[in-house]
PDB file of C-alpha atoms and ligand atoms in Angstrom:
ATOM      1  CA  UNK U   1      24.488   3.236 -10.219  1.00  0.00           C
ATOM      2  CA  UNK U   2      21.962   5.119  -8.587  1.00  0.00           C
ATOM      3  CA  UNK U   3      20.058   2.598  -6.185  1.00  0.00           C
ATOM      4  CA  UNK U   4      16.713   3.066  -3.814  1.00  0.00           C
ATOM      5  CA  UNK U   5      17.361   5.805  -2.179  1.00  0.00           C
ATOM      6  CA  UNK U   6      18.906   7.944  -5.516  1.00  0.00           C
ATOM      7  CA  UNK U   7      15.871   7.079  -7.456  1.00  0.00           C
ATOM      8  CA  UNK U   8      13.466   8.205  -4.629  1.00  0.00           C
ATOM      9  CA  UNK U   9      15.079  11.535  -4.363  1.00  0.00           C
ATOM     10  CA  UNK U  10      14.342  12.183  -8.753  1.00  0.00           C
ATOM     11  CA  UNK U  11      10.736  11.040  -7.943  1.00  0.00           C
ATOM     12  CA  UNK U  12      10.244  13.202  -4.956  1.00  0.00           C
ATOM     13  CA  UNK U  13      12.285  16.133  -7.127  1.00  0.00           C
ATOM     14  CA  UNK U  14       9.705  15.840 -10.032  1.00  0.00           C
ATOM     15  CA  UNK U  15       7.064  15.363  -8.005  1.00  0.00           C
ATOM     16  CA  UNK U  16       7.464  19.120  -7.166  1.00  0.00           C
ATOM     17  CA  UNK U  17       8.495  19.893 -10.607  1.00  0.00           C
ATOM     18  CA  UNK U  18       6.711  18.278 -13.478  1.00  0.00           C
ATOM     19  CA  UNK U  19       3.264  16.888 -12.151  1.00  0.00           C
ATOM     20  CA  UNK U  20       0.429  18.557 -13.253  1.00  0.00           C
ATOM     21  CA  UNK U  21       2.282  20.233 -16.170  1.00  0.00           C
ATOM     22  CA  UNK U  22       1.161  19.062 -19.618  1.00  0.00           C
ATOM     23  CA  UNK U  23       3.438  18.030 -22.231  1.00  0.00           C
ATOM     24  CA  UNK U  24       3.146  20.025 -25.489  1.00  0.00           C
ATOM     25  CA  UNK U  25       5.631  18.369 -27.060  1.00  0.00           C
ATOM     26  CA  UNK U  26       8.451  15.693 -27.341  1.00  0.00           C
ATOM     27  CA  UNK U  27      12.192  15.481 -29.119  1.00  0.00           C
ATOM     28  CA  UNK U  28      13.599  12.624 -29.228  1.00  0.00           C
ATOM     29  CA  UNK U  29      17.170  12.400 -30.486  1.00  0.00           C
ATOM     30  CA  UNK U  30      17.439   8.699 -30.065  1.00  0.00           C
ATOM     31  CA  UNK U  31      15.443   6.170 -30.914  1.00  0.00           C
ATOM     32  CA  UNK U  32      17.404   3.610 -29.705  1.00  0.00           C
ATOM     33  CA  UNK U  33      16.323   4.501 -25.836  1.00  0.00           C
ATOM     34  CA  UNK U  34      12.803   3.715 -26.261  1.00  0.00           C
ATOM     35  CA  UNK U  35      11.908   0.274 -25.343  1.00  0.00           C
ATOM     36  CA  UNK U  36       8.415  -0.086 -26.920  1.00  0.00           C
ATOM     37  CA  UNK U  37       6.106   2.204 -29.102  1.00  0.00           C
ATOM     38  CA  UNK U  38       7.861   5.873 -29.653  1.00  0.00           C
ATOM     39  CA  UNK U  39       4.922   7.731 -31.166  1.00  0.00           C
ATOM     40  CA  UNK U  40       4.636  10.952 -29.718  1.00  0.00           C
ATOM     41  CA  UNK U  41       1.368   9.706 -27.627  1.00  0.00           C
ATOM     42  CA  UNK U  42       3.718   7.074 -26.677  1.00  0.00           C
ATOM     43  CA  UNK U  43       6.044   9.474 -25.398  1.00  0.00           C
ATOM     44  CA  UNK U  44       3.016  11.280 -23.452  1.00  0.00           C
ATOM     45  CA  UNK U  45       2.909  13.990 -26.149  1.00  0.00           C
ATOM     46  CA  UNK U  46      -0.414  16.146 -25.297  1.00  0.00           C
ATOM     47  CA  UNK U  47      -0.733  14.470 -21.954  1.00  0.00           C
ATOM     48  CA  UNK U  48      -0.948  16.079 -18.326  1.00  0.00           C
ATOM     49  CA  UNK U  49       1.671  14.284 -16.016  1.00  0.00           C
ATOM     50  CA  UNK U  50      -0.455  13.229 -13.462  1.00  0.00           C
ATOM     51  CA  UNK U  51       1.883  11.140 -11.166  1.00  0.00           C
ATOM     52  CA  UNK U  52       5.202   9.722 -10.669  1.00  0.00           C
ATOM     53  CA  UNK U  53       5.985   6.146  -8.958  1.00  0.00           C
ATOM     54  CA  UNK U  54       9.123   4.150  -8.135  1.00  0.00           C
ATOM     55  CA  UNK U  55       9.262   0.460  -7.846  1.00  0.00           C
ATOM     56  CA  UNK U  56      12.847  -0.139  -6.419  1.00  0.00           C
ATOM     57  CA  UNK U  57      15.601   1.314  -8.767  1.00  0.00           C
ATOM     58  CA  UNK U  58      12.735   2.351 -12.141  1.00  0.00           C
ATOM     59  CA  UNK U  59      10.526   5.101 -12.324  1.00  0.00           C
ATOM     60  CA  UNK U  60       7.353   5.247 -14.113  1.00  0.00           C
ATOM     61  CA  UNK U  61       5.621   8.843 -15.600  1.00  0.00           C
ATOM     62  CA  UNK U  62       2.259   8.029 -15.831  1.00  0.00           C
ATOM     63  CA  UNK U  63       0.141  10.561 -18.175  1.00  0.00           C
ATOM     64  CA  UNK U  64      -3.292  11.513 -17.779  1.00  0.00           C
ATOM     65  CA  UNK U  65      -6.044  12.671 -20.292  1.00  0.00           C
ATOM     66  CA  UNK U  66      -7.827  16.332 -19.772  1.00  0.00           C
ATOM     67  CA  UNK U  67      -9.848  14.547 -17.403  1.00  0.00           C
ATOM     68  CA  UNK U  68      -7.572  13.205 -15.052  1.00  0.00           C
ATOM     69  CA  UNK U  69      -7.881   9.591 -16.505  1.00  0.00           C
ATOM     70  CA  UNK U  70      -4.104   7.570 -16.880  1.00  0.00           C
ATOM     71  CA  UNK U  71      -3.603   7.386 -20.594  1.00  0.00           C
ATOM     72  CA  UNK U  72       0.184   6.459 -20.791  1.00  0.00           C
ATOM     73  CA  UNK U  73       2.857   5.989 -18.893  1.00  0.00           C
ATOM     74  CA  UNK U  74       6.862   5.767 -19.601  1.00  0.00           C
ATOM     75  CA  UNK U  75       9.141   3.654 -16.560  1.00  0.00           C
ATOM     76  CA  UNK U  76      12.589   4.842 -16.826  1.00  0.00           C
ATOM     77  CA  UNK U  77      15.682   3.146 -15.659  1.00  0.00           C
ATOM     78  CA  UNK U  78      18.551   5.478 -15.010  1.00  0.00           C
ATOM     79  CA  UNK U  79      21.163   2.595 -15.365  1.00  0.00           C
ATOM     80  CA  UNK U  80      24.417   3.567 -14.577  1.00  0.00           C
ATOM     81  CA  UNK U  81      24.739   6.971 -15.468  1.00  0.00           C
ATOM     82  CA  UNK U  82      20.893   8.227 -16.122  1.00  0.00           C
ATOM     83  CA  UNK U  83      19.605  11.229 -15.117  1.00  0.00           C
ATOM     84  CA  UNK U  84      16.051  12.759 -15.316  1.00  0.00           C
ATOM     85  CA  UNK U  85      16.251  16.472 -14.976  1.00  0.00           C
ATOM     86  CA  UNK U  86      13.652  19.726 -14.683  1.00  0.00           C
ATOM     87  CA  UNK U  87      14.930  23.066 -16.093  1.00  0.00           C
ATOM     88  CA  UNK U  88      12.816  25.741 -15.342  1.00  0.00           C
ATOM     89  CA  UNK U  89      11.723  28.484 -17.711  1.00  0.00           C
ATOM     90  CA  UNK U  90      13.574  31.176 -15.926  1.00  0.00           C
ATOM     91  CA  UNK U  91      16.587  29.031 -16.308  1.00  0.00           C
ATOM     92  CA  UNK U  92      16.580  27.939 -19.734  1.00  0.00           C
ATOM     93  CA  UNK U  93      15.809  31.875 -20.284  1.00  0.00           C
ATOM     94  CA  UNK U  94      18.932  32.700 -18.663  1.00  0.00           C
ATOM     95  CA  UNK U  95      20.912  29.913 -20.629  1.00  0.00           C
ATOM     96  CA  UNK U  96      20.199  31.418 -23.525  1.00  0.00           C
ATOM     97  CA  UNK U  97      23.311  32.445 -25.830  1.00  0.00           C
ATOM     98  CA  UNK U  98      25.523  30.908 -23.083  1.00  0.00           C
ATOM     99  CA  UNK U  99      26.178  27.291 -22.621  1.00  0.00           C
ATOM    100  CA  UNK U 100      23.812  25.743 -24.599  1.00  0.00           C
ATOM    101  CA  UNK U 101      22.798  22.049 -22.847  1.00  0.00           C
ATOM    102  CA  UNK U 102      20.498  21.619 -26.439  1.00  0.00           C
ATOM    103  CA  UNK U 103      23.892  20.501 -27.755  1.00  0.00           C
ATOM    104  CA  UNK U 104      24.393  18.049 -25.234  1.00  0.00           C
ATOM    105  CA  UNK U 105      24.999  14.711 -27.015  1.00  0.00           C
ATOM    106  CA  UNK U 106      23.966  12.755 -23.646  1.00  0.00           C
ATOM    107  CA  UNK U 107      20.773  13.965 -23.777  1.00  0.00           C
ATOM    108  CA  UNK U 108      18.494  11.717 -25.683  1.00  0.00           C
ATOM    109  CA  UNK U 109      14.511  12.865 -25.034  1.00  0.00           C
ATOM    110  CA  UNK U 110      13.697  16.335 -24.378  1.00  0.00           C
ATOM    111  CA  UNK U 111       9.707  16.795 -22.844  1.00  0.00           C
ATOM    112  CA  UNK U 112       8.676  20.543 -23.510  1.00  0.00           C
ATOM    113  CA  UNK U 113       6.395  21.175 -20.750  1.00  0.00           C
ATOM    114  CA  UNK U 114       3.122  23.836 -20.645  1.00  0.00           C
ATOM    115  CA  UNK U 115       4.735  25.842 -17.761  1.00  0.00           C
ATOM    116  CA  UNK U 116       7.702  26.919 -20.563  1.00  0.00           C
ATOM    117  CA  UNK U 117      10.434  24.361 -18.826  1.00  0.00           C
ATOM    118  CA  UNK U 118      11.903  20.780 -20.016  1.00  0.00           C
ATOM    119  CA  UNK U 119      12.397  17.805 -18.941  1.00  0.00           C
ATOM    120  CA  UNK U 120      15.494  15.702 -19.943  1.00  0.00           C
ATOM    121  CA  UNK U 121      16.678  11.959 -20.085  1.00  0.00           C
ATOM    122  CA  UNK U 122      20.462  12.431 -20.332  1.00  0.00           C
ATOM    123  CA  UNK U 123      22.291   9.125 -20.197  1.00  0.00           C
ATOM    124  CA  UNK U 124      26.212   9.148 -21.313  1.00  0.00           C
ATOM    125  CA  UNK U 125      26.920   5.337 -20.819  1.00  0.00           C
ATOM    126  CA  UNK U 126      23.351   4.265 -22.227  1.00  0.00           C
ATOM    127  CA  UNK U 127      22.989   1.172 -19.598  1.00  0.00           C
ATOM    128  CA  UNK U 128      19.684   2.854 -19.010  1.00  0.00           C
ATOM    129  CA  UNK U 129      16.176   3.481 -20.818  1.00  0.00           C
ATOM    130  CA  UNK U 130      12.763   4.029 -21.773  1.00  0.00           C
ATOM    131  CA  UNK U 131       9.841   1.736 -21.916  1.00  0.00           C
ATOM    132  CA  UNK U 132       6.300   2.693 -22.797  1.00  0.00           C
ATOM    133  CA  UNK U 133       2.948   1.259 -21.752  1.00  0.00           C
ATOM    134  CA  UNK U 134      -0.416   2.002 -22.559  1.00  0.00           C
ATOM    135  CA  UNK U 135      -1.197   2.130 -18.293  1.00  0.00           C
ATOM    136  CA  UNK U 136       0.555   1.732 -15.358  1.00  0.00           C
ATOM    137  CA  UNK U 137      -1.513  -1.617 -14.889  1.00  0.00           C
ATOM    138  CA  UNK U 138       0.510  -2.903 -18.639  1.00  0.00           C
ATOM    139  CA  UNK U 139       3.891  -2.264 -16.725  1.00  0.00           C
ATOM    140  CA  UNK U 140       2.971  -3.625 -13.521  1.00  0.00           C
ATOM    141  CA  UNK U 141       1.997  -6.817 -15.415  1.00  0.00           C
ATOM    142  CA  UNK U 142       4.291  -6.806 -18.281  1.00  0.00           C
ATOM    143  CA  UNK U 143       7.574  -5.344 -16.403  1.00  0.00           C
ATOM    144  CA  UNK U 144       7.193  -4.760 -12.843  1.00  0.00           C
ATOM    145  CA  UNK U 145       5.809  -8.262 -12.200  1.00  0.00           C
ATOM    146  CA  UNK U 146       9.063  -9.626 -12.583  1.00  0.00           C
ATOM    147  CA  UNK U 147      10.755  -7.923  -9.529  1.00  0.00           C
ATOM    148  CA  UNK U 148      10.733  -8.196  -6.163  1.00  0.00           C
ATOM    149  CA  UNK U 149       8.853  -6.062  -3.260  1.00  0.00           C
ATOM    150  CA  UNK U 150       9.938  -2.736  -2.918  1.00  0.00           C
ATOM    151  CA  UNK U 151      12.891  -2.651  -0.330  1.00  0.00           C
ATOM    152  CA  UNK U 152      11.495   0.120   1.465  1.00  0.00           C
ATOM    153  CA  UNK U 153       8.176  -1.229   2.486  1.00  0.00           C
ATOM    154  CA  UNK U 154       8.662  -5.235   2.207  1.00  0.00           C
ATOM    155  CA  UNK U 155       7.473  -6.965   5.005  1.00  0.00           C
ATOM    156  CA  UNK U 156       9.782  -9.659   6.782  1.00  0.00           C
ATOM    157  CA  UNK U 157       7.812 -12.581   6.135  1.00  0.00           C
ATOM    158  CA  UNK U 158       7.736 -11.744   2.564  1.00  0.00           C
ATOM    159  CA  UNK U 159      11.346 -11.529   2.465  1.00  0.00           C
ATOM    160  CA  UNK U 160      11.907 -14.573   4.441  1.00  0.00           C
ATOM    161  CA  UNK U 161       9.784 -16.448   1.880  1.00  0.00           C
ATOM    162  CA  UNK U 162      12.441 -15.048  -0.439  1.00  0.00           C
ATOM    163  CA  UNK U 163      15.130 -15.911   1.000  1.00  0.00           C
ATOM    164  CA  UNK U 164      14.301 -19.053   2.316  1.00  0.00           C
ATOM    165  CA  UNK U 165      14.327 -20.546  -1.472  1.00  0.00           C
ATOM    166  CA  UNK U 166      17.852 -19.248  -2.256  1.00  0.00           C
ATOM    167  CA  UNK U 167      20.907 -20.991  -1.145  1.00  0.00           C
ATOM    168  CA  UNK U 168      23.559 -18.139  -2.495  1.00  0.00           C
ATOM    169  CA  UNK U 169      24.549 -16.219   0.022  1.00  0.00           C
ATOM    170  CA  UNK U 170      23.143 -13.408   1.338  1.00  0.00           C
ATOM    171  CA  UNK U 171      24.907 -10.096  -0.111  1.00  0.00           C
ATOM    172  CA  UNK U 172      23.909 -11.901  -3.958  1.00  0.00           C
ATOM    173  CA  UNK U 173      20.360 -12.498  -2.892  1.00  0.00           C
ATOM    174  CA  UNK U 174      20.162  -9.135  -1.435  1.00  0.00           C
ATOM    175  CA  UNK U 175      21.585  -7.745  -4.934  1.00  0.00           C
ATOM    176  CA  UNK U 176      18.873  -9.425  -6.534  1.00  0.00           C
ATOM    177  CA  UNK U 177      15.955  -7.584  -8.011  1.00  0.00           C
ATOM    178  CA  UNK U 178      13.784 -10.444  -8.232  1.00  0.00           C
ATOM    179  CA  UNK U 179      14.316 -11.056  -4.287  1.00  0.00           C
ATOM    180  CA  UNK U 180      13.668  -7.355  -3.289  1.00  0.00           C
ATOM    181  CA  UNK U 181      13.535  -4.183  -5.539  1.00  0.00           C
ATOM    182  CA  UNK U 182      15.827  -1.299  -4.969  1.00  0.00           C
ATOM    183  CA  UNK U 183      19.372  -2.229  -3.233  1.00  0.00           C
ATOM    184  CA  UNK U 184      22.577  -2.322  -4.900  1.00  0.00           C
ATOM    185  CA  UNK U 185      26.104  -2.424  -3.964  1.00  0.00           C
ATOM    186  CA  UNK U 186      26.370   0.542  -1.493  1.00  0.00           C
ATOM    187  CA  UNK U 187      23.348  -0.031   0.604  1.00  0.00           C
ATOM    188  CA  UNK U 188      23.734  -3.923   1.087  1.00  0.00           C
ATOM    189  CA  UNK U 189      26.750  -3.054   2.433  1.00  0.00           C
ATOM    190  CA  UNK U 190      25.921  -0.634   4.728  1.00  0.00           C
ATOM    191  CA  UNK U 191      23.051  -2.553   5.374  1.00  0.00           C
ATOM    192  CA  UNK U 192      24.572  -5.610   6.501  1.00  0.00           C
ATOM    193  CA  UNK U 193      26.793  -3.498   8.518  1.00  0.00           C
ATOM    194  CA  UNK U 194      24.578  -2.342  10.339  1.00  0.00           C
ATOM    195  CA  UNK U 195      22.327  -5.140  10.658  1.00  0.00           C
ATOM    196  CA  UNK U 196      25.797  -7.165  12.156  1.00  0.00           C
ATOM    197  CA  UNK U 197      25.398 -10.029   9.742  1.00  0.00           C
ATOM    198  CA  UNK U 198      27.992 -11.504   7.558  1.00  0.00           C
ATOM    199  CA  UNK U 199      27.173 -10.584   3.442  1.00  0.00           C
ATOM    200  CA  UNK U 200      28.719 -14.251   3.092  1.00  0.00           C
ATOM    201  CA  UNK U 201      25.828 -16.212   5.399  1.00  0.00           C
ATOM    202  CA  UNK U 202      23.332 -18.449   2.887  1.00  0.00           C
ATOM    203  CA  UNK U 203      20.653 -16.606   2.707  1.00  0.00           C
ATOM    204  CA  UNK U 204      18.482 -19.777   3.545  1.00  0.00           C
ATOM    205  CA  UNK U 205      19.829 -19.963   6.765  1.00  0.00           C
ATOM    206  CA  UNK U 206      18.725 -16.531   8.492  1.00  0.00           C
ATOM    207  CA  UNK U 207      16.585 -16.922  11.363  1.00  0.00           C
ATOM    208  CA  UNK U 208      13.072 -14.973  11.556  1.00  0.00           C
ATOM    209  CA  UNK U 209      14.425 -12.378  14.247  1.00  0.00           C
ATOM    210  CA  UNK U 210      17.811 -11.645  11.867  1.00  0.00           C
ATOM    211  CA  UNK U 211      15.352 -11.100   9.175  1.00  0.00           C
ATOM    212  CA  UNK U 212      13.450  -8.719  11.224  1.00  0.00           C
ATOM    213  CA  UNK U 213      16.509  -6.636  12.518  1.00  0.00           C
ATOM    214  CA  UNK U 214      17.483  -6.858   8.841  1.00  0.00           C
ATOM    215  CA  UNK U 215      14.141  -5.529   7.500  1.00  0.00           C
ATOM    216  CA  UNK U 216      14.136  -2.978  10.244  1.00  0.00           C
ATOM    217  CA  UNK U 217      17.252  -1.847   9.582  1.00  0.00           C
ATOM    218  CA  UNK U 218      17.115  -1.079   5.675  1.00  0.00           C
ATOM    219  CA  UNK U 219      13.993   0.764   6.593  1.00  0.00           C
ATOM    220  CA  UNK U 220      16.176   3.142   8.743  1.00  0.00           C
ATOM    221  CA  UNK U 221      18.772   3.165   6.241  1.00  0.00           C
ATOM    222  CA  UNK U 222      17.350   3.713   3.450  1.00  0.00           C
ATOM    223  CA  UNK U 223      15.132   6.376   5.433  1.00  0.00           C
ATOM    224  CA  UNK U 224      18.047   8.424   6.227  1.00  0.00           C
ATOM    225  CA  UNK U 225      20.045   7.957   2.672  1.00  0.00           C
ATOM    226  CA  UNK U 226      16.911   9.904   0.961  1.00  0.00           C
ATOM    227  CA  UNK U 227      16.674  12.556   3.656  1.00  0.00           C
ATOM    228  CA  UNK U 228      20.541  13.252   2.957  1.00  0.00           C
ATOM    229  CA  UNK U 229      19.650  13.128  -0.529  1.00  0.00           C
ATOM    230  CA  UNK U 230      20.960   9.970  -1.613  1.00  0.00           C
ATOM    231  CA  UNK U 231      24.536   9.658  -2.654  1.00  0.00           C
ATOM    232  CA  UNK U 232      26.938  10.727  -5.472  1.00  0.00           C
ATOM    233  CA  UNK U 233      29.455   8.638  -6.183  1.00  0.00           C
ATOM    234  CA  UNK U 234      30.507   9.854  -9.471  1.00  0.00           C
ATOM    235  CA  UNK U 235      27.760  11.795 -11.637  1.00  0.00           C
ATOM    236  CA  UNK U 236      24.373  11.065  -9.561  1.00  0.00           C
ATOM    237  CA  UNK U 237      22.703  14.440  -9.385  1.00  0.00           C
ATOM    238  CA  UNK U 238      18.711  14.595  -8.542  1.00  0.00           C
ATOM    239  CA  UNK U 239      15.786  16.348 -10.454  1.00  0.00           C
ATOM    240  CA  UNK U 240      17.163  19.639  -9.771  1.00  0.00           C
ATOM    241  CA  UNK U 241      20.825  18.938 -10.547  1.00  0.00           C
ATOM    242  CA  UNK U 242      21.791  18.548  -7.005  1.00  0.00           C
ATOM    243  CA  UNK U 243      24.156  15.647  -5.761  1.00  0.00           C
ATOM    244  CA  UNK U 244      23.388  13.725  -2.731  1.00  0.00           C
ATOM    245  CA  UNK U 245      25.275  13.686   0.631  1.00  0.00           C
ATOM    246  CA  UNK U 246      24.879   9.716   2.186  1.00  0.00           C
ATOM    247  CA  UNK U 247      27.914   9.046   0.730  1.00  0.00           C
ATOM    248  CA  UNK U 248      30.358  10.926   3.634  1.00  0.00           C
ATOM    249  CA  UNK U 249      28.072   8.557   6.197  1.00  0.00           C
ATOM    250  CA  UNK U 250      28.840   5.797   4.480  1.00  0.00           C
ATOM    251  CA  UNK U 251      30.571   2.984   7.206  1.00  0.00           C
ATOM    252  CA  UNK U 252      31.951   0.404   4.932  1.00  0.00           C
ATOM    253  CA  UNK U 253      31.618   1.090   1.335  1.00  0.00           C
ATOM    254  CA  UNK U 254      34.666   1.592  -0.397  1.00  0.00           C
ATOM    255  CA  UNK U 255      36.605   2.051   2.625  1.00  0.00           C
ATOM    256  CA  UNK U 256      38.162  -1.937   2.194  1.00  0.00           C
ATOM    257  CA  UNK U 257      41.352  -1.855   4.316  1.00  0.00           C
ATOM    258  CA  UNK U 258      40.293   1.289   6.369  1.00  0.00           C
ATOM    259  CA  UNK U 259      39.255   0.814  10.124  1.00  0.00           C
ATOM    260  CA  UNK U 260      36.287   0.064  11.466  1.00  0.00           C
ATOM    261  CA  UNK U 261      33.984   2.956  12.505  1.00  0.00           C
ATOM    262  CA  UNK U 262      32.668   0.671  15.513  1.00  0.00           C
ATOM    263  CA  UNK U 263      35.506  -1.982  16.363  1.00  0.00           C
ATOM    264  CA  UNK U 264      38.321  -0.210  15.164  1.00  0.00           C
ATOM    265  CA  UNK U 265      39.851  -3.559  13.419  1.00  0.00           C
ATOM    266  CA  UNK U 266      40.651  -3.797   9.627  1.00  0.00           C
ATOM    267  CA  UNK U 267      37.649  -4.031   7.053  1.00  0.00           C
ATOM    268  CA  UNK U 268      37.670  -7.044   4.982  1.00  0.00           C
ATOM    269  CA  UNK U 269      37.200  -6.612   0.882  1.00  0.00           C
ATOM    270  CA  UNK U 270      36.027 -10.173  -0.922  1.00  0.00           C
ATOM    271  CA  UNK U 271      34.687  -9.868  -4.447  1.00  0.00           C
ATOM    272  CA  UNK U 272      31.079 -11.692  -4.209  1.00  0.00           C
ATOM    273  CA  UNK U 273      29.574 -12.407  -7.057  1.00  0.00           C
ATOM    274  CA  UNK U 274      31.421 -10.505  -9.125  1.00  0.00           C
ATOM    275  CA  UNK U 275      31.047  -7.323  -6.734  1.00  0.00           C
ATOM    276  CA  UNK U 276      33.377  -5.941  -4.434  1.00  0.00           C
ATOM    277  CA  UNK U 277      32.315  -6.178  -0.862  1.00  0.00           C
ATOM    278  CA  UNK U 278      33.809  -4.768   2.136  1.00  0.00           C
ATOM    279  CA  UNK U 279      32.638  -5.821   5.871  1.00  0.00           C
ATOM    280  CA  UNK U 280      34.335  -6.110   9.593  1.00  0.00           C
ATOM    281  CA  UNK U 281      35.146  -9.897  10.047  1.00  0.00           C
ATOM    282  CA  UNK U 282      34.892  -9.102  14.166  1.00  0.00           C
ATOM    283  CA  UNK U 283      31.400  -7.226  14.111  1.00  0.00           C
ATOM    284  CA  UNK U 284      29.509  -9.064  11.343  1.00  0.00           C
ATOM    285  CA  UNK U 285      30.784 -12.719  12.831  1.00  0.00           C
TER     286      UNK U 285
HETATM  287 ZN1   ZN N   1      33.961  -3.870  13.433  1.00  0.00          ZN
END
């Protein structure tokens, strides 16, 4: 599932891409996706995207009118296997009569944009979504409300509040949205790792300075996963098609069993919460 850093990497992608192009029109093939009004306004039909924002793992396209002024806006959740993707007009030229992506059956909403290109939702498993709003301000207060502070700029005290009310331990809490938007499995591993802690502390009892090392450390983590792009698992690609590269600097995740990269002992594997977790036993005491 594409986490923080994954998500990051489509805004900044689209960002370059699709702001500032108007949408002339909108085909949806699903209905199903849309979470919320699907009228073509709805969808941002006629309207200029005028900026794109991330709260953890969700992504919201916020239209504007001729004058600049928000008039919609659409979050999207990639789920498990979403992707939101820019073709350009030369490219979809040069498609033509070869492989054509229009048959696609993954691909659910297709925005036709001023400049001659598209933008696509394609989604095979379907764990992810659209939700409309009439602003940005309705999905801060009717969706966004709900989760935590953004794991990339959450202060520690804010998270030590957070954590202080939870007595599950800490790699759950971490997984939590409502405690802090944007991790998932990968990166509270690595961050944990890194941060020396065990994922199987309570999260109640960290200490102020662990929960500064800890906040300092997903900072840097999470800082260098989006300048390698993020990474690709299985079929996480960004804006532009391209897959990430974090995931050949990744120190524990998935390598259960292996050796570890500082200690040289054994990593440990215990399924928390329903999640597989791997961490060194002699490094995160
Ligand atoms: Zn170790």
């Amino acid at each position: 599932m594409p986490e923080l850093p994954e998500v990051e990497n489509v805004r900044l992608g689209l960002m370059g891409s699709v702001v500032g192009r108007t949408i002339t029109r909108v085909s949806l093939k699903r209905r199903d996706i849309v979470h919320g009004q699907a009228r073509p306004a709805s969808l941002l039909t006629g309207r200029t995207l005028t900026r794109i924002d991330r709260l953890g793992k969700q992504l919201a396209l916020i239209g504007g009118d001729e004058g600049g002024t928000p008039v919609g806006c659409i979050c999207v959740h990639l789920g498990m296997t979403g992707s939101l993707r820019y073709t350009s007009p030369s490219t979809l030229k040069a498609r033509e009569g070869g492989n054509n992506p229009a048959k696609d059956p993954h691909i659910h909403i297709r925005w036709h944009l001023s400049d001659g290109g598209t933008l696509i939702f394609r989604d095979p498993r379907r764990f992810g979504g659209l939700w409309t709003f009439d602003s940005i301000d309705e999905l801060h207060k009717r969706r966004w409300s709900y989760l935590g502070e953004d794991a990339l700029t959450i202060t520690p005290a804010v998270l030590h509040s957070k954590l202080d009310r939870t007595r599950r331990c800490l790699k759950t809490a971490l997984l939590d949205q409502h405690v802090l938007a944007g991790l998932g499995n990968i990166y509270v591993d690595e961050l944990l790792f890194t941060s020396r802690i065990s994922p199987l502390r309570q999260a109640c009892e960290l200490d102020r300075p662990e929960i500064q090392r800890l906040v300092r450390q997903m900072r840097a983590l999470l800082s260098r996963a989006i300048q390698s792009g993020g990474s690709t698992l299985r079929d996480y690609v960004d804006a532009d098609g391209q897959s990430g590269r974090f995931q050949n600097q990744h120190a524990v995740y998935g390598r259960g069993g292996q050796l570890c990269t500082r200690c040289d002992r054994v990593l440990s594997r215990v399924v928390l919460a329903g999640r597989s977790t791997v961490y060194c036993e002699n490094c995160q005491a």
